[in-house]
Coordinates of C-alpha atoms in Angstrom, one line a residue:
X1 CA -13.6 148.0 90.1
X2 CA -14.2 144.8 88.2
X3 CA -15.7 144.6 84.7
X4 CA -17.5 141.5 83.6
X5 CA -18.2 141.0 79.7
X6 CA -21.4 139.3 78.9
X7 CA -22.3 138.4 75.2
X8 CA -25.3 140.8 74.9
X9 CA -23.1 143.8 73.8
X10 CA -21.9 141.6 70.7
X11 CA -25.5 141.2 69.6
X12 CA -26.4 144.7 70.0
X13 CA -23.6 146.3 68.3
X14 CA -24.1 144.1 65.2
X15 CA -27.8 144.6 64.9
X16 CA -27.1 148.4 65.2
X17 CA -30.3 148.7 67.4
X18 CA -30.7 149.2 71.2
X19 CA -34.3 149.4 71.4
X20 CA -34.9 145.8 72.5
X21 CA -33.1 143.5 74.7
X22 CA -31.8 140.6 72.5
X23 CA -32.5 137.2 73.5
X24 CA -29.1 135.8 74.5
X25 CA -27.5 134.5 77.8
X26 CA -28.3 137.2 80.0
X27 CA -32.0 136.9 79.6
X28 CA -32.0 132.9 79.8
X29 CA -29.6 132.8 82.7
X30 CA -31.7 135.3 84.7
X31 CA -34.9 132.7 84.2
X32 CA -32.8 129.8 85.1
X33 CA -31.6 131.6 88.3
X34 CA -35.0 132.3 89.0
X35 CA -36.4 128.8 88.6
X36 CA -33.5 127.2 90.7
X37 CA -34.6 129.8 93.7
X38 CA -38.1 128.9 93.5
X39 CA -37.1 125.5 93.7
X40 CA -34.9 126.0 96.8
X41 CA -37.8 128.2 98.3
X42 CA -40.5 125.2 98.0
X43 CA -37.9 123.0 99.3
X44 CA -37.4 125.2 102.3
X45 CA -41.1 125.4 102.7
X46 CA -41.5 121.7 102.4
X47 CA -39.1 121.2 105.3
X48 CA -40.9 123.4 107.9
X49 CA -44.0 121.8 106.6
X50 CA -42.7 118.1 107.2
X51 CA -39.9 118.3 109.5
X52 CA -40.1 121.5 111.3
X53 CA -36.8 122.7 113.6
X54 CA -34.8 125.5 113.8
X55 CA -32.6 124.8 111.0
X56 CA -35.8 124.3 108.4
X57 CA -37.3 127.7 109.7
X58 CA -33.8 129.5 109.4
X59 CA -33.6 128.0 105.6
X60 CA -37.2 129.2 104.9
X61 CA -36.7 132.7 106.5
X62 CA -33.4 133.2 104.8
X63 CA -34.8 132.2 101.2
X64 CA -37.9 134.4 101.9
X65 CA -35.8 137.5 103.0
X66 CA -33.0 137.2 100.0
X67 CA -35.5 138.5 97.5
X68 CA -36.7 141.5 99.6
X69 CA -33.0 142.4 100.3
X70 CA -32.1 142.0 96.6
X71 CA -34.7 144.6 95.9
X72 CA -33.7 146.7 98.4
X73 CA -30.3 146.7 96.9
X74 CA -31.3 147.4 93.6
X75 CA -33.6 150.4 94.6
X76 CA -30.4 151.9 96.5
X77 CA -28.5 151.6 93.5
X78 CA -31.1 153.4 91.4
X79 CA -31.3 156.4 93.7
X80 CA -27.5 156.7 94.4
X81 CA -25.7 155.6 91.3
X82 CA -24.0 158.3 89.2
X83 CA -23.8 158.3 85.4
X84 CA -22.2 161.3 83.6
X85 CA -21.7 161.8 79.8
X86 CA -20.5 164.7 77.9
X87 CA -19.9 165.3 74.1
X88 CA -17.3 167.5 72.5
X89 CA -19.9 169.6 70.7
X90 CA -23.6 169.2 70.4
X91 CA -23.7 170.5 66.9
X92 CA -22.4 167.7 64.4
X93 CA -22.0 166.8 61.0
X94 CA -22.9 163.4 59.6
X95 CA -20.2 160.9 59.4
X96 CA -17.5 163.3 61.4
X97 CA -16.6 161.7 64.6
X98 CA -16.9 163.9 67.8
X99 CA -15.3 163.2 71.1
X100 CA -17.6 161.5 73.8
X101 CA -17.2 160.1 77.1
X102 CA -19.0 158.9 80.0
X103 CA -18.2 158.4 83.6
X104 CA -19.4 155.6 86.1
X105 CA -18.9 156.6 89.8
X106 CA -19.7 155.0 93.0
X107 CA -19.8 157.9 95.7
X108 CA -21.3 155.8 98.4
X109 CA -20.0 153.5 101.1
X110 CA -21.6 150.4 99.6
X111 CA -20.3 148.4 96.5
X112 CA -22.3 148.4 93.3
X113 CA -22.2 145.1 91.4
X114 CA -23.6 144.1 87.9
X115 CA -24.3 147.6 86.7
X116 CA -24.3 148.1 82.7
X117 CA -25.4 150.8 80.2
X118 CA -26.9 150.7 76.7
X119 CA -26.3 153.2 74.0
X120 CA -28.5 154.9 71.3
X121 CA -27.5 153.0 68.4
X122 CA -30.5 153.8 65.8
X123 CA -29.1 156.9 64.4
X124 CA -25.4 156.8 65.9
X125 CA -22.6 154.7 66.8
X126 CA -19.4 154.9 68.8
X127 CA -16.2 153.8 67.1
X128 CA -14.8 151.7 69.9
X129 CA -17.8 149.9 72.0
X130 CA -16.3 148.1 75.1
X131 CA -19.3 145.5 74.4
X132 CA -21.8 144.9 77.1
X133 CA -19.9 144.9 80.2
X134 CA -21.2 144.7 83.7
X135 CA -19.5 146.8 86.2
X136 CA -18.6 146.2 89.7
X137 CA -17.7 149.7 91.5
X138 CA -16.4 149.5 95.0
X139 CA -16.8 152.6 97.2
X140 CA -15.1 155.5 95.6
X141 CA -14.5 153.9 92.3
X142 CA -14.6 155.9 89.0
X143 CA -14.7 154.4 85.5
X144 CA -14.4 156.6 82.5
X145 CA -14.5 155.7 78.9
X146 CA -13.5 158.1 76.2
X147 CA -14.1 157.5 72.6
X148 CA -15.6 158.9 69.2
X149 CA -19.1 159.5 68.4
X150 CA -20.5 159.3 65.0
X151 CA -24.3 160.4 63.7
X152 CA -25.4 158.9 60.8
X153 CA -28.3 161.0 59.5
X154 CA -29.2 164.8 59.7
X155 CA -31.8 166.0 62.2
X156 CA -31.9 166.4 66.0
X157 CA -32.0 163.1 68.3
X158 CA -30.8 161.3 71.2
X159 CA -27.3 160.0 71.1
X160 CA -24.8 158.2 74.0
X161 CA -26.1 156.3 76.8
X162 CA -29.8 155.5 76.7
X163 CA -30.6 153.6 80.0
X164 CA -28.9 151.8 82.8
X165 CA -29.3 148.3 83.9
X166 CA -28.8 147.2 87.5
X167 CA -28.9 143.4 88.4
X168 CA -29.0 142.0 92.1
X169 CA -26.2 140.2 93.5
X170 CA -28.0 137.0 93.2
X171 CA -28.8 137.7 89.8
X172 CA -32.4 136.9 89.9
X173 CA -34.0 140.5 89.5
X174 CA -33.0 143.2 86.8
X175 CA -34.2 146.7 86.5
X176 CA -33.9 149.0 83.7
X177 CA -34.3 152.8 84.0
X178 CA -33.6 155.6 81.6
X179 CA -30.8 157.7 81.8
X180 CA -31.8 161.1 83.2
X181 CA -29.1 163.0 81.6
X182 CA -29.6 162.2 78.0
X183 CA -27.9 164.3 75.2
X184 CA -29.4 165.4 71.9
X185 CA -27.3 166.2 69.0
X186 CA -28.2 168.6 66.3
X187 CA -26.6 167.0 63.3
X188 CA -26.2 168.8 59.9
X189 CA -26.0 167.1 56.6
X190 CA -22.6 166.3 55.1
X191 CA -20.9 167.7 52.0
X192 CA -19.8 164.6 49.5
X193 CA -17.2 166.0 47.2
X194 CA -17.7 164.5 43.6
X195 CA -15.2 163.9 41.1
X196 CA -17.6 163.7 38.0
X197 CA -21.2 163.5 37.2
X198 CA -21.8 159.9 35.6
X199 CA -25.4 161.2 34.7
X200 CA -24.1 164.0 32.6
X201 CA -21.8 161.8 30.4
X202 CA -24.3 160.7 28.3
X203 CA -25.4 164.2 27.5
X204 CA -22.3 165.3 26.4
X205 CA -22.6 163.8 22.7
X206 CA -25.8 165.4 22.7
X207 CA -24.4 168.8 23.9
X208 CA -21.6 168.8 21.3
X209 CA -24.2 167.8 18.3
X210 CA -26.4 170.5 19.3
X211 CA -23.9 173.5 20.0
X212 CA -25.3 175.3 17.0
X213 CA -28.5 173.5 16.2
X214 CA -30.3 175.1 19.1
X215 CA -29.2 178.6 17.8
X216 CA -29.4 178.0 14.1
X217 CA -27.6 181.0 12.4
X218 CA -29.8 183.4 10.5
X219 CA -28.9 184.6 7.2
X220 CA -28.7 188.3 8.6
X221 CA -24.8 188.9 8.8
X222 CA -22.7 191.7 10.4
X223 CA -19.2 193.0 10.4
X224 CA -16.7 190.8 12.2
X225 CA -15.5 191.9 15.7
X226 CA -12.4 190.9 17.6
X227 CA -13.6 187.7 19.5
X228 CA -16.4 186.5 17.2
X229 CA -15.8 182.7 16.7
X230 CA -14.1 181.8 13.3
X231 CA -16.8 179.3 12.7
X232 CA -19.3 181.9 12.8
X233 CA -17.7 183.6 9.8
X234 CA -20.0 183.7 6.5
X235 CA -17.5 183.2 4.0
X236 CA -19.7 183.8 1.0
X237 CA -20.7 187.3 2.4
X238 CA -17.0 188.0 3.1
X239 CA -16.1 187.2 -0.4
X240 CA -18.7 189.2 -1.9
X241 CA -18.2 192.4 0.1
X242 CA -14.3 191.7 0.7
X243 CA -14.5 192.1 4.2
X244 CA -14.9 189.8 7.1
X245 CA -18.7 189.0 7.9
X246 CA -20.3 187.0 10.7
X247 CA -23.5 185.5 11.0
X248 CA -26.0 186.6 13.9
X249 CA -28.0 184.4 16.2
X250 CA -31.6 184.0 16.4
X251 CA -31.3 183.8 20.1
X252 CA -29.5 182.7 23.4
X253 CA -27.9 179.6 24.0
X254 CA -29.4 178.0 27.3
X255 CA -27.5 178.6 30.2
X256 CA -27.3 177.6 33.8
X257 CA -28.6 174.4 36.1
X258 CA -31.5 174.2 37.9
X259 CA -32.0 171.8 41.0
X260 CA -35.5 170.9 42.5
X261 CA -35.2 168.9 45.8
X262 CA -38.7 167.6 47.3
X263 CA -39.1 168.4 51.0
X264 CA -42.3 166.2 51.5
X265 CA -42.1 164.1 54.7
X266 CA -43.3 160.6 53.5
X267 CA -43.3 158.8 56.7
X268 CA -44.2 159.3 60.4
X269 CA -41.8 156.8 61.9
X270 CA -38.4 158.7 62.5
X271 CA -36.4 155.5 61.7
X272 CA -38.0 155.8 58.0
X273 CA -37.9 159.5 57.4
X274 CA -34.5 160.6 58.8
X275 CA -32.5 158.2 56.2
X276 CA -34.4 159.4 53.3
X277 CA -34.3 163.0 54.3
X278 CA -30.7 162.9 55.0
X279 CA -30.1 161.3 51.7
X280 CA -32.0 163.7 49.8
X281 CA -30.0 166.7 51.2
X282 CA -26.9 165.0 50.9
X283 CA -27.5 164.5 47.1
X284 CA -28.7 168.4 47.0
X285 CA -25.5 169.5 48.5
X286 CA -23.2 167.2 46.6
X287 CA -24.9 168.6 43.3
X288 CA -24.2 172.0 44.4
X289 CA -20.9 171.7 45.7
X290 CA -19.9 170.1 42.4
X291 CA -21.2 173.0 40.3
X292 CA -20.0 175.8 42.7
X293 CA -16.5 174.2 42.7
X294 CA -16.3 174.7 39.0
X295 CA -17.4 177.9 39.0
X296 CA -20.8 177.1 37.4
X297 CA -23.8 178.7 38.7
X298 CA -27.1 177.1 39.7
X299 CA -30.2 177.8 41.1
X300 CA -31.9 175.7 43.8
X301 CA -35.9 175.4 44.2
X302 CA -37.4 173.7 46.9
X303 CA -40.5 173.8 49.2
X304 CA -40.8 175.6 52.8
X305 CA -44.6 176.4 53.1
X306 CA -44.1 177.7 49.6
X307 CA -41.6 177.9 46.7
X308 CA -37.9 178.8 47.4
X309 CA -35.5 180.0 45.1
X310 CA -31.7 180.2 45.9
X311 CA -29.1 181.4 43.2
X312 CA -25.6 180.4 43.8
X313 CA -22.8 181.6 41.6
X314 CA -20.0 180.2 42.7
X315 CA -18.0 179.1 45.9
X316 CA -18.3 182.5 47.6
X317 CA -22.5 181.7 47.7
X318 CA -22.2 178.1 48.8
X319 CA -21.7 178.6 52.5
X320 CA -24.9 180.4 52.8
X321 CA -26.6 177.7 50.6
X322 CA -25.2 175.1 52.9
X323 CA -26.6 176.9 56.2
X324 CA -30.2 177.4 54.7
X325 CA -30.2 174.0 53.5
X326 CA -29.2 172.4 56.7
X327 CA -32.0 174.3 58.5
X328 CA -34.7 173.2 56.0
X329 CA -37.8 171.5 57.5
X330 CA -39.7 168.7 55.6
X331 CA -43.4 168.6 56.1
X332 CA -46.6 166.9 54.4
X333 CA -47.7 170.4 53.0
X334 CA -44.6 170.5 50.6
X335 CA -46.4 168.4 47.7
X336 CA -43.5 168.2 45.0
X337 CA -46.1 167.9 42.1
X338 CA -47.7 171.1 42.7
X339 CA -44.5 173.0 43.5
X340 CA -42.9 171.7 40.2
X341 CA -46.1 172.8 38.4
X342 CA -45.8 176.3 39.7
X343 CA -42.1 176.4 39.0
X344 CA -42.7 175.1 35.2
X345 CA -45.4 178.1 34.8
X346 CA -42.4 180.7 35.1
X347 CA -39.3 180.6 33.0
X348 CA -36.6 179.5 35.6
X349 CA -36.6 176.0 34.4
X350 CA -37.1 176.3 30.8
X351 CA -34.0 178.7 30.5
X352 CA -31.7 176.0 32.1
X353 CA -29.5 173.7 30.1
X354 CA -29.8 170.9 32.6
X355 CA -32.3 170.3 35.3
X356 CA -32.0 168.0 38.4
X357 CA -35.0 166.7 40.2
X358 CA -34.4 165.0 43.6
X359 CA -37.2 162.9 44.4
X360 CA -38.3 159.9 46.8
X361 CA -42.0 159.2 45.1
X362 CA -42.3 160.5 41.6
X363 CA -45.6 160.1 40.2
X364 CA -47.1 160.1 36.7
X365 CA -47.8 164.0 36.9
X366 CA -44.2 164.6 37.6
X367 CA -42.8 162.3 35.1
X368 CA -45.1 164.0 32.5
X369 CA -43.7 167.2 33.3
X370 CA -40.2 166.2 33.2
X371 CA -41.1 164.7 30.0
X372 CA -42.3 168.1 28.8
X373 CA -39.0 169.8 30.0
X374 CA -36.8 167.4 27.9
X375 CA -38.9 168.0 24.8
X376 CA -38.7 171.7 25.4
X377 CA -34.6 171.1 25.2
X378 CA -33.8 170.9 28.8
X379 CA -31.6 168.1 29.9
X380 CA -33.5 166.4 32.8
X381 CA -31.9 164.0 35.5
X382 CA -34.3 162.5 38.1
X383 CA -32.4 161.5 41.1
X384 CA -34.4 158.7 42.6
X385 CA -33.6 158.4 46.5
X386 CA -35.0 155.0 47.4
X387 CA -33.8 151.6 48.1
X388 CA -36.7 150.0 46.1
X389 CA -35.6 149.0 42.4
X390 CA -37.6 151.2 40.2
X391 CA -37.2 149.2 37.0
X392 CA -40.6 150.8 35.7
X393 CA -39.1 154.3 36.1
X394 CA -35.7 153.3 34.8
X395 CA -37.1 152.0 31.3
X396 CA -38.5 155.7 30.8
X397 CA -35.2 157.2 30.2
X398 CA -34.7 159.0 26.9
X399 CA -32.1 161.0 25.2
X400 CA -32.7 164.1 27.1
X401 CA -34.0 162.7 30.4
X402 CA -32.5 160.2 32.6
X403 CA -33.5 158.5 36.0
X404 CA -31.0 157.7 38.5
X405 CA -31.8 155.5 41.5
X406 CA -29.8 156.5 44.6
X407 CA -30.0 154.0 47.5
X408 CA -30.4 155.5 50.8
X409 CA -27.3 154.1 52.5
X410 CA -24.9 154.1 49.0
X411 CA -21.9 156.3 48.6
X412 CA -22.5 159.1 46.0
X413 CA -19.3 158.6 44.2
X414 CA -20.1 156.5 41.1
X415 CA -23.8 156.6 41.8
X416 CA -24.4 160.2 40.3

C-alpha cells in the first residue's frame, strides 16, 4: 500500500470545515490534466482526418476509450471499496477525547489507486490527522488509522468519515460519495470547575455593608441564649435589667441562589445554534458545580414547554441535576421574557440573595425586570452569552446588577 500526501488536507484542517472542497492544487491539477487530454484527443482526431492510417486510428480509439476505462474503474471502486470506522463510545462529553479509528481495505484482486477520505469537522476534530492522503491499495491491502476524536459542542451530530473521494488512474475524473457507515455521536455538555466567581467579587463589600441593614434590629429584646451573636446584645437593656439581653430581628435574612437559563432556540442553522446552546448549558453547569461544591444550595429555573424548577442542596443532588440538564431541549416556544415574568410573580427569585440569568438576547422587558430585582435587594448577574460586544447593555451595570458578556468560544475561568 502506498500513500500520496496532497496539499488539500492542510487547508481543510486549518479552516475547520470540510463541507466545501478547497480551491487548491488538487482541483486545478484536475482541470489541467483534462485540458491536456482534450488537446491530445483533438490532435488524434486531426490525425485521422488529414493523414489516416493504422497508427492514427489506433491513437484516436485509444484516446477515446481511455475515459470509458477510467469511468468503469471509478464505478468498480465505488461498489467494491470498503471503509470501516468505529468509535469507543457513542455517548461523549464535550472536549473529552474518545478513541476512534478507521480501516481502508481492498478485498478484491485489482489495485485501488488515488482513494481519499474527508472527515466531519464542523463540530468535531481528530487530534492527529494524517492530512489529505491519497491511498493506493494493492489486492489484500489494509490500512488502519487510530487516533482520538473530540467533539466541540453538546448535541447529536455526525462525526468521523464524511465521504470518500475516488480519482481515476489518469487523474482526469473524480467522484465523491457519502460514507454509508456514518457515526452519530450523542454529546453531553462538559462541567467547567471554577475557582472563583469574579462577578460576585464586586458584591462582597455591599454584602458586608448590609449584613444587618437588611434586617434592622427592632427595639424588642429578649433574654440572651447561648449561640446568639455578641454583636446583637443590647447593652443598655442588659445594664438596666442586670442580665444579658439580645435584640430580635424584624425578618429573616435572604438566603439561597437562583439561576435562570434561557432555553430558546434562536437560530435555524445547526452551525449557529449548537455553539450558543452548548455555551449556555456550560455556564449553567459551571455555576451549579461552583455552588454545589461549596455546599451552597441553589435553585435552577428553565423552560421545557413550561417552567421547570430544580432545587440542588449540594453535591449529592448535582449528578441528577447534570443528567436532566444534559437532556433538555431548546425550542422556539421557550420565550425567556414570559417565563421570567411568571417566575417573578412568585416568591422564588425575591427570596434569593443572588440571582443569575443566562441569556443570549435580552430585551428591554427583561432588563426592566432585572432592575426591579436589584431594587428589591436581590443581587443580579446577567450572563450574556454572545460574541457581539454589547456595550449598551454593559453600561447599565449598577451596584446590585452586573451584566457579564461570555464569548461563545471563551474559557469560563476568568470570565465569570
